[in-house]
Short mmCIF file of C-alpha atoms in Angstrom, two decimals:
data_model
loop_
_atom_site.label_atom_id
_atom_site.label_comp_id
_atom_site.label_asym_id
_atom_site.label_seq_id
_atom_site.Cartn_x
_atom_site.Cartn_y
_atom_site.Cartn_z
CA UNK A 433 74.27 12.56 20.39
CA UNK A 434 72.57 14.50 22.38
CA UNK A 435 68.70 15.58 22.68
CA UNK A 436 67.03 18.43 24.51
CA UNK A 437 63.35 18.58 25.20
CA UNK A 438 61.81 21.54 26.68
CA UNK A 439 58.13 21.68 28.06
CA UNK A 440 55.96 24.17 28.77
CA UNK A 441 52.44 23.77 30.72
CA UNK A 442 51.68 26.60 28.29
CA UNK A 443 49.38 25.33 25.60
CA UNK A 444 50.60 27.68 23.08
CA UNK A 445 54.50 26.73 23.47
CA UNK A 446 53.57 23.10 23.81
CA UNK A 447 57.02 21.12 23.96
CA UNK A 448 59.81 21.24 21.39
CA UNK A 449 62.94 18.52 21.02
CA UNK A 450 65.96 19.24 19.21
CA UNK A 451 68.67 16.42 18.47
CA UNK A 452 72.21 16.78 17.53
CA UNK A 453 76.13 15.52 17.29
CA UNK A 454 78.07 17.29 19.74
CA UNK A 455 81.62 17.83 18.64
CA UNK A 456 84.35 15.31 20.88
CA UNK A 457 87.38 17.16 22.38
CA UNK A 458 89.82 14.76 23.66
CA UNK A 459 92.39 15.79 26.46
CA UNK A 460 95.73 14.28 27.16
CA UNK A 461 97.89 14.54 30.57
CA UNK A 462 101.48 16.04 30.05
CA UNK A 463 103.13 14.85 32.89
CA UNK A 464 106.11 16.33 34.51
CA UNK A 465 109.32 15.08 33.09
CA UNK A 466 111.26 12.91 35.65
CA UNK A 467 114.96 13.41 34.13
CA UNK A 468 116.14 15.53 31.25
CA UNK A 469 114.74 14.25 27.58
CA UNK A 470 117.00 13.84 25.18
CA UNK A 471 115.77 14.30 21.60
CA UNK A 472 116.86 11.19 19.82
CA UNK A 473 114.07 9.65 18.65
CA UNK A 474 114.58 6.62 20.58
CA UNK A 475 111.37 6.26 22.84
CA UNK A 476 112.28 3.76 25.38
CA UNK A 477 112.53 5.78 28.18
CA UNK A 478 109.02 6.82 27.95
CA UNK A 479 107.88 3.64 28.47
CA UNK A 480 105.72 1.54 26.55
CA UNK A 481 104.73 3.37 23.58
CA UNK A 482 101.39 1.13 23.13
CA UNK A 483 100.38 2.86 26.59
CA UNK A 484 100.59 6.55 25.33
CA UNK A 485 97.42 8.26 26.05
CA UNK A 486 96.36 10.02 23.05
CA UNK A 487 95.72 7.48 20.35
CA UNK A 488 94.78 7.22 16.51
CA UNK A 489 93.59 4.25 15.84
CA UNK A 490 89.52 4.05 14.87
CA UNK A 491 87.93 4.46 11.50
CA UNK A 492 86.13 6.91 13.27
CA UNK A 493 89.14 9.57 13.64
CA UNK A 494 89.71 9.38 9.26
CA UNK A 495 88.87 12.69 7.96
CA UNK A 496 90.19 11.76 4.51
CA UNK A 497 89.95 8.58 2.82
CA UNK A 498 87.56 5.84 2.75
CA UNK A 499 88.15 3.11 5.96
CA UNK A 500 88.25 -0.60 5.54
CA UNK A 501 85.13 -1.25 7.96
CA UNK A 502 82.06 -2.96 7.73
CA UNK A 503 80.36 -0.42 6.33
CA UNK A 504 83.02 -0.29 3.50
CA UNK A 505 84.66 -4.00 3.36
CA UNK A 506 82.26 -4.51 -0.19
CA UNK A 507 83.83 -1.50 -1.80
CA UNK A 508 87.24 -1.87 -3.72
CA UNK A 509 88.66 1.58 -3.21
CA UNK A 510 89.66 1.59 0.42
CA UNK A 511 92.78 4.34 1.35
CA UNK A 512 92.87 3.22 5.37
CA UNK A 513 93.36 -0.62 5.44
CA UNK A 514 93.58 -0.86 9.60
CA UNK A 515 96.18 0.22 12.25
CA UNK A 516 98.97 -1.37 10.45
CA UNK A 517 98.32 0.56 7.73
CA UNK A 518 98.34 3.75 9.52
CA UNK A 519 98.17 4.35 13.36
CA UNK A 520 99.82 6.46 15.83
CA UNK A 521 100.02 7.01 20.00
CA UNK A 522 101.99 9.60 21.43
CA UNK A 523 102.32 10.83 24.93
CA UNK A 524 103.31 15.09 26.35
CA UNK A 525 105.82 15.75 28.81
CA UNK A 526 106.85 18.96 30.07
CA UNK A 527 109.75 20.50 32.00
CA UNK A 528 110.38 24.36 33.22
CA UNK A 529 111.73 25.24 29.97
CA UNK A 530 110.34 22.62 27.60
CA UNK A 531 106.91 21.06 25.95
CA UNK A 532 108.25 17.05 24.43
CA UNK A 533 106.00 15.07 22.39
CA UNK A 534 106.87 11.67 21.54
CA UNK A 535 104.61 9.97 18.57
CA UNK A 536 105.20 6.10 17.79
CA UNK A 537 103.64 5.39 14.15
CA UNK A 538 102.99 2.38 12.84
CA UNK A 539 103.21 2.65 9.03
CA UNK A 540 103.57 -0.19 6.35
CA UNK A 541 105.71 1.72 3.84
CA UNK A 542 107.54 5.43 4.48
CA UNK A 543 106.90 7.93 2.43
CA UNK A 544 107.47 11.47 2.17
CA UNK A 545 108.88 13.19 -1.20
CA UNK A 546 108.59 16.98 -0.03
CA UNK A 547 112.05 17.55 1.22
CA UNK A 548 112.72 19.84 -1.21
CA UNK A 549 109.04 21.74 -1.07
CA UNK A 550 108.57 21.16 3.06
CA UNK A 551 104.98 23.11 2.58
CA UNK A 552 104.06 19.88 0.75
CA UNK A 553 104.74 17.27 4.31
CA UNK A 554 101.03 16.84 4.44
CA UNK A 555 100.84 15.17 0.81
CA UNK A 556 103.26 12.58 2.69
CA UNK A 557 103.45 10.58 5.51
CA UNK A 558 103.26 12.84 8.42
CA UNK A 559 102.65 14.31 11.49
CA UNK A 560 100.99 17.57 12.12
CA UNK A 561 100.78 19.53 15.80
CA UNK A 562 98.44 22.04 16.68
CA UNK A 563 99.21 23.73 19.85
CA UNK A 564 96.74 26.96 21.23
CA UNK A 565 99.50 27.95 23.85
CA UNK A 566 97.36 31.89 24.08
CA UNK A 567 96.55 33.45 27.48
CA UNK A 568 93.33 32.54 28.97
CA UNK A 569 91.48 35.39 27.67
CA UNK A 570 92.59 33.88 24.20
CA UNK A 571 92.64 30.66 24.01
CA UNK A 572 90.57 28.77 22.08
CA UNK A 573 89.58 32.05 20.13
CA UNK A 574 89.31 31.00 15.70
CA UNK A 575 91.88 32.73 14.55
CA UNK A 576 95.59 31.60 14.34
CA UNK A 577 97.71 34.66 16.53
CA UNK A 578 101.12 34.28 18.30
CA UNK A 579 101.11 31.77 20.68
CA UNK A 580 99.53 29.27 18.24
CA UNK A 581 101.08 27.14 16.24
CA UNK A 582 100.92 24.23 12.75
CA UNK A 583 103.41 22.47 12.41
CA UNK A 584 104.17 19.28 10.37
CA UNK A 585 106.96 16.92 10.64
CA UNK A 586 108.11 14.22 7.80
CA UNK A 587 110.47 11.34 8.41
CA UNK A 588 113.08 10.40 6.11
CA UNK A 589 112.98 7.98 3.72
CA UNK A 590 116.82 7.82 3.80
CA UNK A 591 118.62 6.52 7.21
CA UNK A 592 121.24 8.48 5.98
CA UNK A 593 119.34 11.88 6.00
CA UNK A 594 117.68 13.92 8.56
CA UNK A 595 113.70 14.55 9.29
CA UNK A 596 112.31 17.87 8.42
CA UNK A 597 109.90 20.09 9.06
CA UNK A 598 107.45 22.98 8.27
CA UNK A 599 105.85 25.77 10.20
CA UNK A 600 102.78 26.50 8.44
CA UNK A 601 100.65 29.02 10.71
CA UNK A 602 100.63 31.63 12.22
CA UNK A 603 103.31 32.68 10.17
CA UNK A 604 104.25 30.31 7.10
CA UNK A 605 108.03 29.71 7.16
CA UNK A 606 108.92 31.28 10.02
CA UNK A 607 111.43 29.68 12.67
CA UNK A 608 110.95 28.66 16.33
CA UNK A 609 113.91 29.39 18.19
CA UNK A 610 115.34 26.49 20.51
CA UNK A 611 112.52 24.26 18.96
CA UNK A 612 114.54 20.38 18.30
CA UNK A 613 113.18 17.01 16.98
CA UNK A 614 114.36 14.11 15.64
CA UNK A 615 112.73 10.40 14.36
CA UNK A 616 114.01 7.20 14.21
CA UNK A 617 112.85 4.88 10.50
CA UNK A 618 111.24 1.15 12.00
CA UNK A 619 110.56 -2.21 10.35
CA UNK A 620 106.66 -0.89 10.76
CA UNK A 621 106.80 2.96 11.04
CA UNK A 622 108.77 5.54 12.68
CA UNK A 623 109.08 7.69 15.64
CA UNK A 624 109.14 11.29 16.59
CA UNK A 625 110.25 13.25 19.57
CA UNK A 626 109.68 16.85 19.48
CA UNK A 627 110.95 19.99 21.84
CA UNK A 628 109.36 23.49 21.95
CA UNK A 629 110.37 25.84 24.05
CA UNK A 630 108.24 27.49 26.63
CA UNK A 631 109.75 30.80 25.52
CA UNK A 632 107.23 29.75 21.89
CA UNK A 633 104.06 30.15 24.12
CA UNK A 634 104.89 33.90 26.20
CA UNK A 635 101.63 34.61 27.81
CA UNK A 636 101.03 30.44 28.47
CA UNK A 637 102.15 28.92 31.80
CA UNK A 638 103.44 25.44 32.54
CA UNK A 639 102.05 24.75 35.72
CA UNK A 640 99.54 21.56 37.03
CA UNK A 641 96.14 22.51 35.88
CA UNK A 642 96.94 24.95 33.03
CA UNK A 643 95.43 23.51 29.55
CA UNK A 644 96.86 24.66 26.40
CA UNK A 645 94.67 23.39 23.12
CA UNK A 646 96.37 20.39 20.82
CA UNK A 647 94.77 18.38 18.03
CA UNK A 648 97.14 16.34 15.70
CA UNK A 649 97.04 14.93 11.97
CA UNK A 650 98.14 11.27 10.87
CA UNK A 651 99.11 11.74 7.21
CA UNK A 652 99.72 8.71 4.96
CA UNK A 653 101.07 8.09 1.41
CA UNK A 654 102.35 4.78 -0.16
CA UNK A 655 102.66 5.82 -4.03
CA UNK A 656 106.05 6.68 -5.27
CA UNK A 657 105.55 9.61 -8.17
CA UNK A 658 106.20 12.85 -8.88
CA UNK A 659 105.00 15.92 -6.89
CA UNK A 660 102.24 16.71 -9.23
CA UNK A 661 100.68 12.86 -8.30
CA UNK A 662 101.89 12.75 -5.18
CA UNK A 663 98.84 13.38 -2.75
CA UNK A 664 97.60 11.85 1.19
CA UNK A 665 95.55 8.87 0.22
CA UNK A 666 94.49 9.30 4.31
CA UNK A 667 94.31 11.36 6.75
CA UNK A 668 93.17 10.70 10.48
CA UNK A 669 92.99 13.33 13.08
CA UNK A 670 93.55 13.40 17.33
CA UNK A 671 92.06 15.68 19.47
CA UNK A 672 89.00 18.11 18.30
CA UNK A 673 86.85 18.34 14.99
CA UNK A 674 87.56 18.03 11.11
CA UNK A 675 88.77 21.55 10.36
CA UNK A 676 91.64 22.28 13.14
CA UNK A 677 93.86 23.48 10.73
CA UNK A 678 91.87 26.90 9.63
CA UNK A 679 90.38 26.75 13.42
CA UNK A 680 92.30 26.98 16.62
CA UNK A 681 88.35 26.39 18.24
CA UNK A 682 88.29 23.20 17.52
CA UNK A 683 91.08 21.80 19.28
CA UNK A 684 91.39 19.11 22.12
CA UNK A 685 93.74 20.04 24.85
CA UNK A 686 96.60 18.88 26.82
CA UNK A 687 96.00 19.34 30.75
CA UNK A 688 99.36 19.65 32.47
CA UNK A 689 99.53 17.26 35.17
CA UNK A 690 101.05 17.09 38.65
CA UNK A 691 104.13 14.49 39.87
CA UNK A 692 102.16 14.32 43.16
#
């Protein structure tokens, strides 16, 4: 919260105070990959995935769904029950040619019935990026153009079966060439590791100190039905403000780092 007071020694003017909520944009470090990632979905060698940077994790950060808190713990309809119920962290790494982002969920039950309808992964358990890779003179700007990107990955439910995905803006359906990702199905959730090519972001440059904008959703679903009942009972959100998916403005931002 923050409040502003201005005074004047001018009796007419007086002094005036104005309060309000300033919006929180959250920055992660992508740090310079040490050895070529492989895209497995196995997340050892990034370390310990409870020390990722950019966590999802507080009441606060649900943007859909009523939180079990103490505000809440006398009402009977509560869709986020705590970080077992839904949590995530994931951590950015970046190479000459490559942007990886590896997301460790913790989810009590796996579910995602859109592989047919892939526009549907956000009625499911989910992930969703948000990457503002513009030019400076862009960046940041509220409109979804080249260079900026929604996209939202399922797991399976099946071992036997493959993840999928969906590129929803800028252009719905459309393909990003060289992009690769792949998730691994855990006692308590899943994983994610995801490639994008730098060749996705032309006028962007990886280099230490360049920011490109990311926010991400957390997208959870535990009711087996049919598509027509089958809906996010929560939704929780990293990086900017409620609304990152019609505006590219209110992202957070990845800072890329420096080995040194």
């Amino acid at each position: 919260v923050m409040r502003v007071e201005f005074a004047s020694d001018n009796a007419f003017i007086g002094k005036t105070t104005r309060s309000d909520i300033l919006p929180i944009r959250l920055s992660t470090i992508a740090l310079p990959a040490k050895a070529p990632l492989k895209i497995d979905g196995d997340l050892s060698p990034w370390g310990d995935a409870a020390q990722f940077q950019a966590a999802i994790d507080d009441p606060e950060q649900v943007i859909m769904g009523i939180p079990y808190t103490k505000l809440y713990m006398m009402n009977q309809h509560v869709d986020w029950a705590g970080t077992n119920d839904l949590s995530a962290r994931a951590a950015v790494q970046y190479d000459d040619d490559n942007l990886y982002i590896a997301v460790r969920v913790r989810d009590n039950k796996v579910m995602n019935l859109a592989r047919n309808e892939p526009i549907y992964i956000y009625e499911g358990d989910c992930i969703e990026l948000f990457l503002d890779g513009r030019g400076p003179a862009d960046q940041g700007s509220p409109t979804y153009t080249e260079g900026v990107y929604h996209i939202k990955f399922a797991p399976s439910m099946d071992p036997a079966l493959p993840p999928f995905h969906h590129v929803s803006k800028p252009k719905r359906g459309m393909d990003i060439p060289g992009m690769a990702y792949a998730s691994k199905l855990l006692p308590d959730g899943y994983t994610y590791i995801v490639k994008i090519p730098r060749a996705a972001f032309p006028e962007f440059e990886f280099k230490p100190g360049a920011v490109m904008g990311f926010a991400m959703h957390l997208g959870d679903q535990d009711e087996k039905g049919g598509m027509d009942s089958f809906k996010a009972k929560t939704v929780m959100l990293w990086g900017g403000e409620k609304g990152v998916s019609g505006d590219p403005s209110k992202f957070g931002r990845i800072i890329f780092g420096s080995d040194k």
